[in-house]
Amino acid sequence: MTPGLRLAAVLALALFARGASAADAVTAAQQSRMVDVAVRVMPIGRIMELVSAGDPAWPGKPDSRLDKERLACLRGNLGEPAYRRVMEKRVADYAQTEPARFAESLAFLEGDAGRLMGKAMLAGAETRIVGKRNRFDPDALLKDETPEALAQMVLLANDPRYAPLRAMLGIGAQIVDEESGRKVGQAAGLTMMLPMMSEAMSACNVRFEDL
């Protein structure tokens, strides 16, 4: 290959690479929409607020060393706004590592898959936190949904293709039944809450032994 042809080939490859990158670029608006839907699919912020409403000592114990000011500070830093900040970072990381699939992932979560996953996650948490008399029954919860909608939720829960998307949501394993769903939900809650708790404790001058 002559020097001229080699140069042309290099320029063509560089141009193609730039075109592919531009085509896959994730916009700020897309990221904002992804955050909006992600905090609904995995409603950890809402769940923390439910826990807080039912337990005035949370996140400490009734006999903790926390004074009223530091307890109020902690509680004020553990809710929807703090959770949204955590999810914003996770979405930004996903946009950087998975730009080619971001748009499809966004559409998928904004559809029935995300709607039903969020519905099931919140209902399961409310049953345990609020203490409803009836045991959580996913069949009853989803009985009016179409087979097509349920199929979308199943794909989100356990299809290997969506493992990176599940990881963004804090879901570290496939959900194959009610028990695995319970465990995955608890693990996701811890995954999301730890950075919030660390930030809140630092801001409120609280040590673990104070809780």
PDB file of C-alpha atoms in Angstrom:
ATOM      1  CA  MET A   1       0.000   0.000   0.000  1.00  0.00           C
ATOM      2  CA  THR A   2       1.367   3.398  -0.972  1.00  0.00           C
ATOM      3  CA  PRO A   3       1.809   6.129   1.671  1.00  0.00           C
ATOM      4  CA  GLY A   4      -1.105   8.009   0.136  1.00  0.00           C
ATOM      5  CA  LEU A   5      -3.427   5.022   0.388  1.00  0.00           C
ATOM      6  CA  ARG A   6      -2.315   4.328   3.963  1.00  0.00           C
ATOM      7  CA  LEU A   7      -3.104   7.917   4.926  1.00  0.00           C
ATOM      8  CA  ALA A   8      -6.506   7.708   3.256  1.00  0.00           C
ATOM      9  CA  ALA A   9      -7.263   4.483   5.116  1.00  0.00           C
ATOM     10  CA  VAL A  10      -6.268   6.010   8.465  1.00  0.00           C
ATOM     11  CA  LEU A  11      -8.417   9.077   7.839  1.00  0.00           C
ATOM     12  CA  ALA A  12     -11.383   6.908   6.823  1.00  0.00           C
ATOM     13  CA  LEU A  13     -11.090   4.826  10.000  1.00  0.00           C
ATOM     14  CA  ALA A  14     -10.827   7.924  12.155  1.00  0.00           C
ATOM     15  CA  LEU A  15     -13.882   9.459  10.488  1.00  0.00           C
ATOM     16  CA  PHE A  16     -15.852   6.234  10.935  1.00  0.00           C
ATOM     17  CA  ALA A  17     -14.888   6.042  14.594  1.00  0.00           C
ATOM     18  CA  ARG A  18     -16.014   9.636  15.175  1.00  0.00           C
ATOM     19  CA  GLY A  19     -19.289   8.966  13.388  1.00  0.00           C
ATOM     20  CA  ALA A  20     -19.983   5.879  15.481  1.00  0.00           C
ATOM     21  CA  SER A  21     -19.209   7.779  18.683  1.00  0.00           C
ATOM     22  CA  ALA A  22     -21.502  10.646  17.708  1.00  0.00           C
ATOM     23  CA  ALA A  23     -24.301   8.258  16.824  1.00  0.00           C
ATOM     24  CA  ASP A  24     -24.035   6.566  20.227  1.00  0.00           C
ATOM     25  CA  ALA A  25     -23.678   9.782  22.258  1.00  0.00           C
ATOM     26  CA  VAL A  26     -26.093   9.961  25.183  1.00  0.00           C
ATOM     27  CA  THR A  27     -27.710  13.354  25.702  1.00  0.00           C
ATOM     28  CA  ALA A  28     -28.270  15.071  29.032  1.00  0.00           C
ATOM     29  CA  ALA A  29     -32.021  14.853  28.411  1.00  0.00           C
ATOM     30  CA  GLN A  30     -31.803  11.081  27.959  1.00  0.00           C
ATOM     31  CA  GLN A  31     -29.827  10.742  31.170  1.00  0.00           C
ATOM     32  CA  SER A  32     -32.373  12.847  33.047  1.00  0.00           C
ATOM     33  CA  ARG A  33     -35.211  10.667  31.749  1.00  0.00           C
ATOM     34  CA  MET A  34     -33.291   7.550  32.731  1.00  0.00           C
ATOM     35  CA  VAL A  35     -32.865   8.850  36.273  1.00  0.00           C
ATOM     36  CA  ASP A  36     -36.588   9.658  36.448  1.00  0.00           C
ATOM     37  CA  VAL A  37     -37.600   6.164  35.453  1.00  0.00           C
ATOM     38  CA  ALA A  38     -34.832   4.367  37.385  1.00  0.00           C
ATOM     39  CA  VAL A  39     -35.896   5.836  40.734  1.00  0.00           C
ATOM     40  CA  ARG A  40     -39.412   4.559  40.023  1.00  0.00           C
ATOM     41  CA  VAL A  41     -38.289   1.091  38.959  1.00  0.00           C
ATOM     42  CA  MET A  42     -36.160   0.723  42.097  1.00  0.00           C
ATOM     43  CA  PRO A  43     -38.047   2.977  44.534  1.00  0.00           C
ATOM     44  CA  ILE A  44     -35.431   2.954  47.297  1.00  0.00           C
ATOM     45  CA  GLY A  45     -35.992   6.625  48.119  1.00  0.00           C
ATOM     46  CA  ARG A  46     -39.708   6.087  48.570  1.00  0.00           C
ATOM     47  CA  ILE A  47     -39.060   2.979  50.671  1.00  0.00           C
ATOM     48  CA  MET A  48     -36.677   4.888  52.967  1.00  0.00           C
ATOM     49  CA  GLU A  49     -39.302   7.550  53.455  1.00  0.00           C
ATOM     50  CA  LEU A  50     -41.853   4.884  54.391  1.00  0.00           C
ATOM     51  CA  VAL A  51     -39.449   3.421  56.930  1.00  0.00           C
ATOM     52  CA  SER A  52     -38.722   6.872  58.319  1.00  0.00           C
ATOM     53  CA  ALA A  53     -42.420   7.688  58.655  1.00  0.00           C
ATOM     54  CA  GLY A  54     -43.010   4.517  60.677  1.00  0.00           C
ATOM     55  CA  ASP A  55     -39.948   4.756  62.927  1.00  0.00           C
ATOM     56  CA  PRO A  56     -39.053   8.123  64.482  1.00  0.00           C
ATOM     57  CA  ALA A  57     -35.645   6.785  65.595  1.00  0.00           C
ATOM     58  CA  TRP A  58     -34.612   5.602  62.124  1.00  0.00           C
ATOM     59  CA  PRO A  59     -31.873   5.227  60.958  1.00  0.00           C
ATOM     60  CA  GLY A  60     -30.665   4.896  64.530  1.00  0.00           C
ATOM     61  CA  LYS A  61     -31.923   2.627  67.291  1.00  0.00           C
ATOM     62  CA  PRO A  62     -34.366   3.848  69.962  1.00  0.00           C
ATOM     63  CA  ASP A  63     -31.486   3.957  72.469  1.00  0.00           C
ATOM     64  CA  SER A  64     -28.922   5.531  70.128  1.00  0.00           C
ATOM     65  CA  ARG A  65     -26.569   8.332  71.166  1.00  0.00           C
ATOM     66  CA  LEU A  66     -27.936  10.695  68.560  1.00  0.00           C
ATOM     67  CA  ASP A  67     -29.244  14.039  69.706  1.00  0.00           C
ATOM     68  CA  LYS A  68     -32.314  15.521  68.029  1.00  0.00           C
ATOM     69  CA  GLU A  69     -30.325  17.798  65.739  1.00  0.00           C
ATOM     70  CA  ARG A  70     -28.063  15.095  64.321  1.00  0.00           C
ATOM     71  CA  LEU A  71     -30.949  12.650  63.987  1.00  0.00           C
ATOM     72  CA  ALA A  72     -32.948  15.256  62.074  1.00  0.00           C
ATOM     73  CA  CYS A  73     -29.905  15.947  59.902  1.00  0.00           C
ATOM     74  CA  LEU A  74     -29.501  12.254  59.061  1.00  0.00           C
ATOM     75  CA  ARG A  75     -33.157  11.767  58.265  1.00  0.00           C
ATOM     76  CA  GLY A  76     -33.146  14.853  56.079  1.00  0.00           C
ATOM     77  CA  ASN A  77     -30.292  13.405  54.058  1.00  0.00           C
ATOM     78  CA  LEU A  78     -31.869   9.991  53.535  1.00  0.00           C
ATOM     79  CA  GLY A  79     -34.768  10.254  51.123  1.00  0.00           C
ATOM     80  CA  GLU A  80     -35.704  10.839  47.512  1.00  0.00           C
ATOM     81  CA  PRO A  81     -33.300  13.734  46.799  1.00  0.00           C
ATOM     82  CA  ALA A  82     -30.294  11.814  48.142  1.00  0.00           C
ATOM     83  CA  TYR A  83     -31.318   8.676  46.290  1.00  0.00           C
ATOM     84  CA  ARG A  84     -31.681  10.621  43.079  1.00  0.00           C
ATOM     85  CA  ARG A  85     -28.089  11.851  43.417  1.00  0.00           C
ATOM     86  CA  VAL A  86     -26.878   8.268  43.770  1.00  0.00           C
ATOM     87  CA  MET A  87     -28.886   7.203  40.737  1.00  0.00           C
ATOM     88  CA  GLU A  88     -27.615  10.143  38.692  1.00  0.00           C
ATOM     89  CA  LYS A  89     -24.071   8.848  39.127  1.00  0.00           C
ATOM     90  CA  ARG A  90     -25.049   5.283  38.248  1.00  0.00           C
ATOM     91  CA  VAL A  91     -26.883   6.475  35.137  1.00  0.00           C
ATOM     92  CA  ALA A  92     -23.895   8.580  34.091  1.00  0.00           C
ATOM     93  CA  ASP A  93     -21.647   5.536  34.462  1.00  0.00           C
ATOM     94  CA  TYR A  94     -24.071   3.456  32.396  1.00  0.00           C
ATOM     95  CA  ALA A  95     -24.163   6.133  29.701  1.00  0.00           C
ATOM     96  CA  GLN A  96     -20.384   6.036  29.531  1.00  0.00           C
ATOM     97  CA  THR A  97     -20.006   2.258  29.455  1.00  0.00           C
ATOM     98  CA  GLU A  98     -23.100   1.361  27.407  1.00  0.00           C
ATOM     99  CA  PRO A  99     -23.764   4.286  25.043  1.00  0.00           C
ATOM    100  CA  ALA A 100     -24.854   2.056  22.160  1.00  0.00           C
ATOM    101  CA  ARG A 101     -27.650   0.457  24.156  1.00  0.00           C
ATOM    102  CA  PHE A 102     -28.667   3.464  26.272  1.00  0.00           C
ATOM    103  CA  ALA A 103     -31.597   4.592  24.091  1.00  0.00           C
ATOM    104  CA  GLU A 104     -33.034   1.073  23.875  1.00  0.00           C
ATOM    105  CA  SER A 105     -32.582   0.596  27.649  1.00  0.00           C
ATOM    106  CA  LEU A 106     -34.378   3.876  28.308  1.00  0.00           C
ATOM    107  CA  ALA A 107     -37.337   2.946  26.122  1.00  0.00           C
ATOM    108  CA  PHE A 108     -37.455  -0.489  27.757  1.00  0.00           C
ATOM    109  CA  LEU A 109     -37.593   0.917  31.291  1.00  0.00           C
ATOM    110  CA  GLU A 110     -40.128   3.582  30.336  1.00  0.00           C
ATOM    111  CA  GLY A 111     -42.426   0.829  29.084  1.00  0.00           C
ATOM    112  CA  ASP A 112     -44.187  -2.039  30.817  1.00  0.00           C
ATOM    113  CA  ALA A 113     -40.957  -3.664  32.037  1.00  0.00           C
ATOM    114  CA  GLY A 114     -40.049  -0.766  34.296  1.00  0.00           C
ATOM    115  CA  ARG A 115     -43.621   0.057  35.286  1.00  0.00           C
ATOM    116  CA  LEU A 116     -44.340  -3.451  36.541  1.00  0.00           C
ATOM    117  CA  MET A 117     -40.959  -3.964  38.186  1.00  0.00           C
ATOM    118  CA  GLY A 118     -41.417  -0.758  40.156  1.00  0.00           C
ATOM    119  CA  LYS A 119     -44.970  -1.707  41.051  1.00  0.00           C
ATOM    120  CA  ALA A 120     -43.874  -5.087  42.390  1.00  0.00           C
ATOM    121  CA  MET A 121     -40.845  -3.731  44.264  1.00  0.00           C
ATOM    122  CA  LEU A 122     -42.842  -1.023  46.032  1.00  0.00           C
ATOM    123  CA  ALA A 123     -45.753  -3.316  46.883  1.00  0.00           C
ATOM    124  CA  GLY A 124     -43.423  -5.924  48.360  1.00  0.00           C
ATOM    125  CA  ALA A 125     -41.627  -3.332  50.460  1.00  0.00           C
ATOM    126  CA  GLU A 126     -44.851  -1.723  51.655  1.00  0.00           C
ATOM    127  CA  THR A 127     -46.145  -5.090  52.804  1.00  0.00           C
ATOM    128  CA  ARG A 128     -43.122  -5.617  55.039  1.00  0.00           C
ATOM    129  CA  ILE A 129     -42.663  -2.011  56.210  1.00  0.00           C
ATOM    130  CA  VAL A 130     -46.193  -0.788  56.757  1.00  0.00           C
ATOM    131  CA  GLY A 131     -47.337  -4.143  58.092  1.00  0.00           C
ATOM    132  CA  LYS A 132     -50.299  -4.829  55.884  1.00  0.00           C
ATOM    133  CA  ARG A 133     -52.315  -7.794  57.063  1.00  0.00           C
ATOM    134  CA  ASN A 134     -52.311  -9.602  53.759  1.00  0.00           C
ATOM    135  CA  ARG A 135     -49.118 -11.310  52.637  1.00  0.00           C
ATOM    136  CA  PHE A 136     -47.621  -9.866  49.468  1.00  0.00           C
ATOM    137  CA  ASP A 137     -49.253 -11.673  46.551  1.00  0.00           C
ATOM    138  CA  PRO A 138     -47.603 -10.897  43.203  1.00  0.00           C
ATOM    139  CA  ASP A 139     -50.254 -12.855  41.320  1.00  0.00           C
ATOM    140  CA  ALA A 140     -53.012 -10.670  42.739  1.00  0.00           C
ATOM    141  CA  LEU A 141     -50.968  -7.540  42.158  1.00  0.00           C
ATOM    142  CA  LEU A 142     -50.421  -8.327  38.471  1.00  0.00           C
ATOM    143  CA  LYS A 143     -53.633 -10.176  37.643  1.00  0.00           C
ATOM    144  CA  ASP A 144     -54.982  -7.450  35.364  1.00  0.00           C
ATOM    145  CA  GLU A 145     -51.793  -7.023  33.338  1.00  0.00           C
ATOM    146  CA  THR A 146     -51.528  -8.340  29.790  1.00  0.00           C
ATOM    147  CA  PRO A 147     -49.283 -11.311  28.942  1.00  0.00           C
ATOM    148  CA  GLU A 148     -47.193  -8.998  26.776  1.00  0.00           C
ATOM    149  CA  ALA A 149     -46.592  -6.605  29.683  1.00  0.00           C
ATOM    150  CA  LEU A 150     -45.687  -9.439  32.031  1.00  0.00           C
ATOM    151  CA  ALA A 151     -43.277 -10.834  29.466  1.00  0.00           C
ATOM    152  CA  GLN A 152     -41.473  -7.497  29.395  1.00  0.00           C
ATOM    153  CA  MET A 153     -41.058  -7.538  33.165  1.00  0.00           C
ATOM    154  CA  VAL A 154     -39.699 -11.095  33.030  1.00  0.00           C
ATOM    155  CA  LEU A 155     -37.118 -10.000  30.466  1.00  0.00           C
ATOM    156  CA  LEU A 156     -35.949  -7.193  32.732  1.00  0.00           C
ATOM    157  CA  ALA A 157     -35.831  -9.527  35.720  1.00  0.00           C
ATOM    158  CA  ASN A 158     -33.759 -12.354  34.299  1.00  0.00           C
ATOM    159  CA  ASP A 159     -32.735 -12.036  30.648  1.00  0.00           C
ATOM    160  CA  PRO A 160     -28.900 -12.058  30.397  1.00  0.00           C
ATOM    161  CA  ARG A 161     -29.065  -9.279  27.799  1.00  0.00           C
ATOM    162  CA  TYR A 162     -30.249  -6.878  30.487  1.00  0.00           C
ATOM    163  CA  ALA A 163     -27.612  -7.748  33.100  1.00  0.00           C
ATOM    164  CA  PRO A 164     -25.812  -4.371  32.648  1.00  0.00           C
ATOM    165  CA  LEU A 165     -29.115  -2.523  32.975  1.00  0.00           C
ATOM    166  CA  ARG A 166     -30.005  -4.491  36.099  1.00  0.00           C
ATOM    167  CA  ALA A 167     -26.582  -3.668  37.516  1.00  0.00           C
ATOM    168  CA  MET A 168     -27.255   0.035  36.957  1.00  0.00           C
ATOM    169  CA  LEU A 169     -30.432  -0.373  39.002  1.00  0.00           C
ATOM    170  CA  GLY A 170     -28.547  -2.126  41.799  1.00  0.00           C
ATOM    171  CA  ILE A 171     -29.960  -5.534  40.892  1.00  0.00           C
ATOM    172  CA  GLY A 172     -26.995  -7.864  41.174  1.00  0.00           C
ATOM    173  CA  ALA A 173     -28.685 -11.129  40.271  1.00  0.00           C
ATOM    174  CA  GLN A 174     -31.488 -12.540  38.171  1.00  0.00           C
ATOM    175  CA  ILE A 175     -34.976 -12.621  39.672  1.00  0.00           C
ATOM    176  CA  VAL A 176     -36.576 -15.993  39.010  1.00  0.00           C
ATOM    177  CA  ASP A 177     -39.187 -16.254  41.777  1.00  0.00           C
ATOM    178  CA  GLU A 178     -40.669 -14.408  44.741  1.00  0.00           C
ATOM    179  CA  GLU A 179     -37.890 -15.433  47.129  1.00  0.00           C
ATOM    180  CA  SER A 180     -35.090 -14.358  44.828  1.00  0.00           C
ATOM    181  CA  GLY A 181     -36.981 -11.124  44.216  1.00  0.00           C
ATOM    182  CA  ARG A 182     -37.092 -10.464  47.961  1.00  0.00           C
ATOM    183  CA  LYS A 183     -33.370 -11.094  48.365  1.00  0.00           C
ATOM    184  CA  VAL A 184     -32.454  -9.049  45.305  1.00  0.00           C
ATOM    185  CA  GLY A 185     -34.602  -6.167  46.522  1.00  0.00           C
ATOM    186  CA  GLN A 186     -32.924  -6.195  49.941  1.00  0.00           C
ATOM    187  CA  ALA A 187     -29.452  -6.331  48.392  1.00  0.00           C
ATOM    188  CA  ALA A 188     -30.297  -3.494  46.011  1.00  0.00           C
ATOM    189  CA  GLY A 189     -31.514  -1.420  48.941  1.00  0.00           C
ATOM    190  CA  LEU A 190     -28.198  -1.876  50.725  1.00  0.00           C
ATOM    191  CA  THR A 191     -26.231  -1.133  47.559  1.00  0.00           C
ATOM    192  CA  MET A 192     -28.067   2.145  47.060  1.00  0.00           C
ATOM    193  CA  MET A 193     -28.281   3.162  50.705  1.00  0.00           C
ATOM    194  CA  LEU A 194     -24.619   2.727  51.673  1.00  0.00           C
ATOM    195  CA  PRO A 195     -23.310   5.753  49.715  1.00  0.00           C
ATOM    196  CA  MET A 196     -26.237   7.839  50.939  1.00  0.00           C
ATOM    197  CA  MET A 197     -25.623   6.789  54.540  1.00  0.00           C
ATOM    198  CA  SER A 198     -21.911   7.507  54.290  1.00  0.00           C
ATOM    199  CA  GLU A 199     -22.526  10.968  52.864  1.00  0.00           C
ATOM    200  CA  ALA A 200     -25.225  11.740  55.430  1.00  0.00           C
ATOM    201  CA  MET A 201     -23.077  10.631  58.370  1.00  0.00           C
ATOM    202  CA  SER A 202     -20.207  12.781  57.169  1.00  0.00           C
ATOM    203  CA  ALA A 203     -22.472  15.819  56.707  1.00  0.00           C
ATOM    204  CA  CYS A 204     -24.119  15.341  60.104  1.00  0.00           C
ATOM    205  CA  ASN A 205     -20.984  14.454  62.109  1.00  0.00           C
ATOM    206  CA  VAL A 206     -22.298  11.004  63.037  1.00  0.00           C
ATOM    207  CA  ARG A 207     -20.206   7.906  63.750  1.00  0.00           C
ATOM    208  CA  PHE A 208     -21.448   4.322  63.436  1.00  0.00           C
ATOM    209  CA  GLU A 209     -21.261   3.838  67.187  1.00  0.00           C
ATOM    210  CA  ASP A 210     -23.687   6.750  67.579  1.00  0.00           C
ATOM    211  CA  LEU A 211     -26.468   4.953  65.755  1.00  0.00           C
TER     212      LEU A 211
END
